[in-house]
Coordinates of C-alpha atoms and ligand atoms in Angstrom, one line a residue:
M5 CA 1.1 14.6 -35.9
F6 CA 0.7 14.1 -32.2
Q7 CA 3.3 12.3 -30.1
I8 CA 2.8 10.0 -27.3
N9 CA 4.6 9.9 -23.9
E10 CA 7.2 7.4 -25.0
N11 CA 8.0 6.6 -21.4
Y12 CA 5.0 4.4 -21.4
L13 CA 6.6 2.2 -24.1
K14 CA 9.5 1.5 -21.8
L15 CA 7.2 -0.3 -19.2
P16 CA 7.6 -4.0 -19.4
G17 CA 4.3 -6.0 -19.6
S18 CA 1.1 -5.0 -17.9
Y19 CA 0.5 -4.0 -14.3
L20 CA 1.4 -6.9 -12.0
F21 CA -2.1 -7.5 -10.7
S22 CA -3.6 -7.2 -14.2
T23 CA -1.3 -9.9 -15.4
I24 CA -2.1 -12.2 -12.5
G25 CA -5.9 -11.5 -13.0
K26 CA -5.6 -12.5 -16.7
K27 CA -3.6 -15.7 -16.0
V28 CA -6.1 -16.8 -13.3
S29 CA -9.1 -16.0 -15.5
A30 CA -7.5 -18.0 -18.4
Y31 CA -6.9 -21.0 -16.1
S32 CA -10.4 -20.8 -14.6
G33 CA -11.9 -20.5 -18.2
A34 CA -10.1 -23.6 -19.2
H35 CA -11.0 -25.5 -16.0
P36 CA -14.5 -24.4 -15.1
D37 CA -14.9 -27.4 -12.7
K38 CA -12.0 -26.2 -10.4
K39 CA -12.5 -24.0 -7.4
I40 CA -9.7 -21.5 -7.4
I41 CA -8.9 -19.8 -4.2
R42 CA -7.5 -16.3 -4.8
L43 CA -4.9 -15.2 -2.3
G44 CA -3.1 -12.9 -4.8
I45 CA -4.1 -9.3 -4.8
G46 CA -4.6 -7.8 -1.4
D47 CA -8.4 -7.3 -1.8
V48 CA -10.6 -7.6 1.3
T49 CA -13.6 -10.0 1.4
L50 CA -15.5 -9.0 4.6
P51 CA -18.5 -6.7 3.9
L52 CA -18.4 -3.1 5.2
A53 CA -18.9 -2.8 9.0
P54 CA -22.5 -1.8 10.1
A55 CA -21.3 1.6 11.5
I56 CA -20.0 2.4 8.0
V57 CA -23.1 1.2 6.2
S58 CA -25.3 3.2 8.5
A59 CA -23.1 6.4 7.9
L60 CA -23.5 5.8 4.1
H61 CA -27.3 5.5 4.4
K62 CA -27.5 8.7 6.3
A63 CA -25.3 10.5 3.9
V64 CA -27.3 9.2 0.9
E65 CA -30.5 10.5 2.6
E66 CA -28.8 13.9 3.0
M67 CA -27.8 14.0 -0.6
G68 CA -31.5 13.4 -1.5
R69 CA -32.8 16.5 0.3
A70 CA -32.4 20.0 -0.9
E71 CA -31.4 21.4 2.5
T72 CA -28.6 18.9 3.0
F73 CA -27.5 18.2 -0.6
R74 CA -23.7 18.8 -1.2
G75 CA -22.0 19.5 -4.5
Y76 CA -18.3 19.7 -5.0
A77 CA -16.3 18.8 -1.9
P78 CA -13.7 21.3 -0.5
D79 CA -10.3 20.9 -2.2
L80 CA -8.5 19.3 0.8
G81 CA -11.5 17.2 1.8
Y82 CA -14.3 17.8 4.3
E83 CA -13.2 19.3 7.6
F84 CA -15.2 16.8 9.6
L85 CA -13.0 14.0 8.2
R86 CA -9.7 15.9 8.4
N87 CA -10.4 16.9 12.0
T88 CA -11.2 13.3 12.9
I89 CA -8.1 11.9 11.2
A90 CA -5.9 14.6 12.9
E91 CA -7.3 13.7 16.3
N92 CA -7.3 9.9 16.0
D93 CA -4.3 9.1 13.8
Y94 CA -1.9 11.9 14.9
K95 CA -2.8 13.8 18.0
S96 CA -3.5 10.6 20.0
R97 CA 0.0 9.4 19.0
G98 CA 1.7 12.7 20.0
C99 CA 2.3 13.7 16.3
E100 CA 2.2 17.4 15.4
I101 CA 0.0 17.1 12.4
G102 CA -3.0 19.5 11.9
P103 CA -6.2 19.0 9.9
D104 CA -5.0 21.5 7.3
E105 CA -2.0 19.3 6.5
I106 CA -4.2 16.3 5.5
F107 CA -5.4 15.9 1.9
I108 CA -8.4 13.5 1.4
S109 CA -8.2 11.5 -1.7
D110 CA -9.6 8.4 -3.5
G111 CA -6.9 6.1 -2.1
A112 CA -3.2 5.5 -1.5
K113 CA -2.6 3.9 -4.8
S114 CA -3.4 7.0 -6.8
D115 CA -1.7 9.3 -4.3
S116 CA 1.5 7.2 -4.3
A117 CA 1.5 7.2 -8.1
N118 CA 0.7 10.9 -8.4
I119 CA 2.9 12.4 -5.6
Q120 CA 6.0 12.3 -7.8
E121 CA 4.5 15.0 -10.0
I122 CA 5.4 17.8 -7.6
F123 CA 9.1 16.9 -7.8
G124 CA 11.6 17.8 -10.6
P125 CA 12.3 15.3 -13.4
E126 CA 16.0 15.0 -12.4
N127 CA 15.2 13.8 -8.9
K128 CA 16.9 10.5 -8.1
V129 CA 14.5 7.9 -6.7
A130 CA 15.3 5.1 -4.3
V131 CA 13.0 2.1 -3.7
C132 CA 13.2 -1.1 -1.7
D133 CA 13.7 -4.2 -3.7
P134 CA 11.2 -5.9 -3.7
V135 CA 8.8 -3.0 -3.9
Y136 CA 5.1 -2.2 -4.6
P137 CA 5.3 -1.7 -8.4
V138 CA 3.3 1.6 -8.4
Y139 CA 6.2 3.6 -7.0
V140 CA 8.5 2.5 -9.8
D141 CA 6.0 2.5 -12.7
S142 CA 4.8 6.0 -12.0
N143 CA 8.3 7.3 -12.1
V144 CA 8.9 5.4 -15.3
M145 CA 5.9 7.2 -16.8
A146 CA 7.3 10.5 -15.7
G147 CA 10.6 9.8 -17.4
R148 CA 12.6 9.6 -14.1
A149 CA 13.7 6.0 -14.3
G150 CA 16.1 5.8 -17.2
S151 CA 16.3 2.7 -19.3
Y152 CA 15.2 -0.8 -18.4
D153 CA 17.6 -3.7 -18.2
R154 CA 15.4 -6.7 -19.1
E155 CA 18.0 -9.2 -18.1
R156 CA 18.3 -7.8 -14.6
G157 CA 14.8 -6.4 -14.3
I158 CA 16.1 -3.0 -13.1
W159 CA 16.0 0.7 -14.2
S160 CA 19.2 2.5 -14.8
D161 CA 18.3 5.6 -12.9
V162 CA 16.6 4.1 -9.9
I163 CA 18.5 3.2 -6.7
Y164 CA 17.5 -0.2 -5.5
M165 CA 17.8 -0.9 -1.7
P166 CA 17.9 -4.7 -1.3
C167 CA 15.6 -6.2 1.3
T168 CA 16.8 -9.7 1.9
E169 CA 16.4 -12.5 4.4
E170 CA 19.9 -11.6 5.7
N171 CA 18.9 -8.0 6.5
G172 CA 15.5 -9.0 7.8
F173 CA 13.9 -7.4 4.7
L174 CA 14.9 -4.0 6.0
P175 CA 16.8 -1.7 3.6
G176 CA 20.1 -0.2 4.6
L177 CA 20.8 3.5 4.0
P178 CA 21.9 3.9 0.4
K179 CA 25.5 4.9 -0.5
E180 CA 24.4 7.0 -3.4
H181 CA 22.2 9.9 -2.1
P182 CA 18.6 9.7 -3.4
D183 CA 16.3 12.7 -3.5
L184 CA 13.1 10.8 -3.1
I185 CA 12.9 7.7 -0.9
Y186 CA 9.9 5.4 -1.0
L187 CA 9.4 3.4 2.2
C188 CA 6.4 1.2 3.0
F189 CA 5.9 -0.2 6.5
P190 CA 4.4 -2.6 7.4
N191 CA 5.9 -3.6 4.1
N192 CA 4.1 -4.6 0.9
P193 CA 5.1 -7.3 -0.2
T194 CA 7.4 -8.8 2.5
G195 CA 5.2 -7.9 5.6
A196 CA 8.4 -6.7 7.4
V197 CA 8.1 -3.9 9.9
I198 CA 10.6 -1.2 11.0
T199 CA 11.2 -0.2 14.7
K200 CA 10.9 3.4 15.7
A201 CA 14.6 3.6 16.3
R202 CA 15.4 2.3 12.8
L203 CA 12.9 4.7 11.2
Q204 CA 14.4 7.6 13.1
E205 CA 17.7 6.8 11.3
W206 CA 15.9 7.2 8.0
V207 CA 14.4 10.5 9.1
D208 CA 17.8 11.8 10.3
Y209 CA 19.4 10.7 7.0
A210 CA 16.7 12.4 4.9
N211 CA 17.0 15.7 6.9
E212 CA 20.8 15.6 6.7
T213 CA 20.9 14.9 2.9
G214 CA 17.9 17.0 1.9
A215 CA 15.8 14.0 0.7
V216 CA 12.1 13.5 1.0
I217 CA 10.7 10.2 2.4
L218 CA 7.4 9.1 0.8
Y219 CA 6.1 6.9 3.5
D220 CA 3.3 4.5 2.7
A221 CA 1.6 3.4 5.8
A222 CA -1.4 1.7 4.2
Y223 CA -1.1 -1.4 6.4
E224 CA -0.6 0.4 9.7
A225 CA -3.7 -1.1 11.2
Y226 CA -2.1 -4.6 11.2
I227 CA 0.7 -3.6 13.6
S228 CA 0.4 -5.9 16.6
E229 CA 3.8 -5.5 18.3
P230 CA 5.0 -2.7 20.5
G231 CA 7.9 -0.5 19.4
V232 CA 6.6 -0.4 15.8
P233 CA 5.7 3.2 14.8
H234 CA 2.2 3.7 13.4
S235 CA 3.2 6.9 11.7
I236 CA 6.5 8.3 10.5
Y237 CA 5.6 11.5 12.4
E238 CA 6.3 9.6 15.6
C239 CA 9.9 10.2 14.7
E240 CA 11.6 13.5 15.6
G241 CA 12.1 15.8 12.7
A242 CA 9.8 13.9 10.2
V243 CA 7.7 17.0 9.6
T244 CA 10.6 18.5 7.7
C245 CA 11.3 15.5 5.5
A246 CA 8.4 13.1 5.2
I247 CA 5.1 12.8 3.3
E248 CA 2.8 10.0 4.6
L249 CA 0.2 8.1 2.5
K250 CA -2.7 6.3 4.2
S251 CA -5.5 4.2 2.9
F252 CA -9.0 3.1 4.2
S253 CA -8.8 0.0 2.1
K254 CA -7.1 -2.5 4.4
N255 CA -8.3 -1.2 7.8
A256 CA -11.9 -0.6 6.8
G257 CA -12.6 -2.6 3.7
F258 CA -12.8 0.4 1.3
T259 CA -11.1 -1.2 -1.7
G260 CA -14.3 -0.7 -3.7
M261 CA -15.3 2.6 -2.0
R262 CA -12.0 4.4 -2.6
L263 CA -10.8 6.7 0.2
G264 CA -7.3 7.6 1.5
Y265 CA -5.3 10.6 2.5
T266 CA -1.9 12.1 2.2
V267 CA -0.2 14.2 4.9
I268 CA 2.2 17.0 3.8
P269 CA 3.4 19.0 6.8
K270 CA 3.7 22.7 6.2
K271 CA 7.3 22.6 7.5
L272 CA 8.3 20.4 4.6
K273 CA 10.0 22.8 2.2
C274 CA 12.4 23.0 -0.7
G275 CA 14.1 26.4 -0.1
D276 CA 11.2 28.6 0.7
V277 CA 8.6 26.6 -1.3
A278 CA 6.3 24.4 0.8
L279 CA 5.5 21.1 -0.8
H280 CA 2.0 21.5 0.8
S281 CA 1.2 24.4 -1.5
L282 CA 2.3 22.5 -4.6
W283 CA 0.1 19.5 -3.7
A284 CA -2.8 21.8 -2.9
R285 CA -2.4 23.4 -6.3
R286 CA -2.3 20.0 -8.0
H287 CA -5.3 18.8 -6.0
G288 CA -7.2 21.9 -6.9
T289 CA -6.5 21.5 -10.6
K290 CA -6.7 17.8 -11.1
Y291 CA -9.1 16.4 -8.5
N292 CA -12.6 17.1 -7.3
G293 CA -12.5 15.2 -4.1
A294 CA -13.8 11.9 -2.8
P295 CA -17.6 11.7 -2.7
Y296 CA -19.4 13.2 0.3
I297 CA -21.0 9.9 1.2
V298 CA -17.6 8.1 1.2
Q299 CA -16.0 10.8 3.4
R300 CA -18.9 10.4 5.8
A301 CA -18.3 6.6 5.8
G302 CA -14.6 7.4 6.5
E303 CA -15.6 9.5 9.5
A304 CA -17.6 6.5 10.8
V305 CA -14.3 4.4 10.8
Y306 CA -13.3 6.5 13.9
S307 CA -16.6 6.3 15.7
R308 CA -16.8 4.1 18.9
E309 CA -18.8 1.4 17.1
G310 CA -16.7 1.7 13.9
K311 CA -13.5 1.2 15.8
A312 CA -14.8 -1.9 17.6
Q313 CA -16.3 -3.4 14.5
L314 CA -13.1 -2.8 12.5
E315 CA -10.9 -4.2 15.2
A316 CA -13.0 -7.4 14.9
Q317 CA -12.4 -7.4 11.1
I318 CA -8.7 -7.0 11.5
S319 CA -8.6 -9.8 14.1
Y320 CA -10.3 -12.0 11.5
Y321 CA -7.7 -11.3 8.9
R322 CA -4.9 -11.7 11.5
K323 CA -6.3 -15.2 12.3
N324 CA -6.0 -16.0 8.6
A325 CA -2.4 -14.6 8.5
D326 CA -1.6 -16.8 11.5
Y327 CA -3.1 -19.8 9.9
I328 CA -1.1 -19.3 6.7
F329 CA 2.2 -18.5 8.5
N330 CA 2.1 -21.4 10.9
G331 CA 0.5 -23.9 8.4
L332 CA 3.2 -23.3 5.8
K333 CA 6.0 -23.2 8.4
R334 CA 4.9 -26.6 9.7
A335 CA 4.9 -27.9 6.1
G336 CA 8.6 -26.9 5.9
Y337 CA 8.3 -23.6 4.1
T338 CA 10.5 -20.6 5.0
V339 CA 8.0 -17.9 5.8
S340 CA 8.1 -14.3 7.1
G341 CA 5.7 -11.4 7.5
G342 CA 2.2 -12.1 8.7
V343 CA 2.6 -10.9 12.3
N344 CA 2.2 -7.1 11.8
S345 CA 0.9 -7.5 8.2
P346 CA -1.8 -9.2 6.2
Y347 CA 0.9 -10.5 3.8
I348 CA 2.9 -13.7 4.2
W349 CA 6.2 -13.9 2.3
L350 CA 7.5 -17.3 1.6
K351 CA 10.5 -18.8 -0.2
T352 CA 9.6 -20.9 -3.2
P353 CA 10.4 -24.6 -2.7
K354 CA 12.9 -26.7 -4.7
G355 CA 14.6 -23.7 -6.3
M356 CA 11.5 -22.8 -8.4
T357 CA 11.3 -19.3 -9.8
S358 CA 8.5 -17.2 -8.5
W359 CA 6.4 -17.6 -11.7
E360 CA 7.1 -21.3 -11.8
F361 CA 5.7 -21.6 -8.3
F362 CA 2.7 -19.4 -9.3
D363 CA 1.9 -21.9 -12.2
Y364 CA 2.6 -24.9 -10.0
L365 CA 0.3 -23.7 -7.2
L366 CA -2.4 -22.7 -9.6
E367 CA -2.4 -26.0 -11.5
N368 CA -1.8 -28.3 -8.6
A369 CA -3.6 -26.7 -5.6
N370 CA -5.8 -24.2 -7.5
V371 CA -4.5 -21.5 -5.3
A372 CA -3.5 -18.1 -6.8
G373 CA -0.9 -16.0 -5.1
T374 CA 1.5 -13.3 -6.2
P375 CA 5.0 -14.1 -7.6
G376 CA 7.7 -12.3 -5.6
S377 CA 9.6 -11.3 -8.8
G378 CA 6.6 -9.2 -9.8
F379 CA 7.8 -6.8 -7.1
G380 CA 11.3 -6.5 -8.5
P381 CA 14.4 -8.7 -8.9
G382 CA 14.9 -9.0 -5.2
G383 CA 11.6 -10.8 -5.0
E384 CA 12.7 -13.6 -7.3
G385 CA 12.5 -17.0 -5.5
Y386 CA 9.7 -15.6 -3.2
F387 CA 5.9 -15.7 -3.2
R388 CA 3.3 -13.6 -1.5
L389 CA 0.0 -14.8 0.0
T390 CA -2.7 -12.5 1.4
A391 CA -4.7 -13.0 4.5
F392 CA -7.7 -11.1 3.1
G393 CA -9.6 -14.2 2.0
S394 CA -12.4 -15.9 4.0
Y395 CA -11.2 -18.0 6.9
E396 CA -12.7 -21.2 5.2
N397 CA -10.9 -20.5 1.9
T398 CA -7.7 -19.7 3.7
V399 CA -7.8 -23.0 5.7
E400 CA -8.6 -24.9 2.5
A401 CA -5.8 -23.2 0.5
V402 CA -3.2 -23.9 3.2
D403 CA -4.3 -27.5 3.5
R404 CA -4.1 -28.0 -0.3
I405 CA -0.6 -26.5 -0.3
R406 CA 0.5 -28.8 2.5
M407 CA -0.8 -31.8 0.6
L408 CA 1.4 -31.1 -2.4
Ligands
LIG12 C1 -1.6 -5.5 -3.3 O1 -2.1 -6.5 -3.5 O2 -0.3 -5.3 -3.3 C2 -2.4 -4.3 -3.2 O3 -3.7 -4.6 -2.7 C3 -2.6 -3.6 -4.4 C4 -3.1 -2.2 -4.1 O4 -3.5 -1.9 -3.0 O5 -3.1 -1.5 -5.1

């Protein structure tokens, strides 16, 4: 008789955004006359920029001609895209990352879930609290999280690094030494950012203690203030302790296209084993690459027209973030994030729990957001709104909330 991976049974409930989707659909089914504004999952709403659409058309044409047709993509991704990324995202920022240290993938969600596979089962994982649930859930599935304490909403073998209003939603260095440290800046869900000096402390800590930092920089395009690093490799010594995960979803609207990349510097080693070769082996065995047409679309993100058009898209979402942040602040809410991030993190009013506020907002303002407690116990009493809606819907949602 076959056996299942019992670690899956330990997972409480369904994936956060599936639960929210079901709840919103149920409400909308029961109240078909209500216009629900969805500011929950961070999914973009603007269409693909013209430079990207035109690159897609061109690539489709190539795929339809025998002379230019392409089959399987190279293991690490097409060179044209890896060269462009290395030039624009790293060399231009003074980071020593080469094209052959970049692995093209179908997005940062899958990479951030899969990357733990190349580490031993006994590794101790540290996460921020609140945290993007994928980091924790993927380690639970791999049997690395221990047992779940339903009462407290925590896993026995995971180190939680509290991110609170008091510490500006920035984790302190953990007392117990972890092996794998997940960091995400600009942060999902709080929208907090880390300065280069503070990130350097983490890099030094990881190098001193022999830990690896798994750095999720999916929201990097939203950084608007100086002194905030766009890549962990801006910090000295990061090439010997950090893996960086990037996405095309939030900067270029690829949530439905699927494209991302992971950087594993060749100098990042465990003894004499390079993590780069382990991930290359995994990639070769389990993955056949993002589609050629999507990789060509990714290349267009870095073209002159692409950059200008995407800057305009990001400004559009920034304007939404600003409207939410200031609108709610004026209405008396305690808000943070939103400045270098598409996420606004607010304190629930009148001592409501995160889920109570979710229901309250859905029923009374017909606005769907994300309950902070869905990101871990440290998110209880908080709520996340996304700036990825249309401007009109964003204004209407904020105005409805202010009228409550
Ligand atoms: C979020 O809403 O946190 C993200 O959009 C989810 C994701 O990127 O997987």
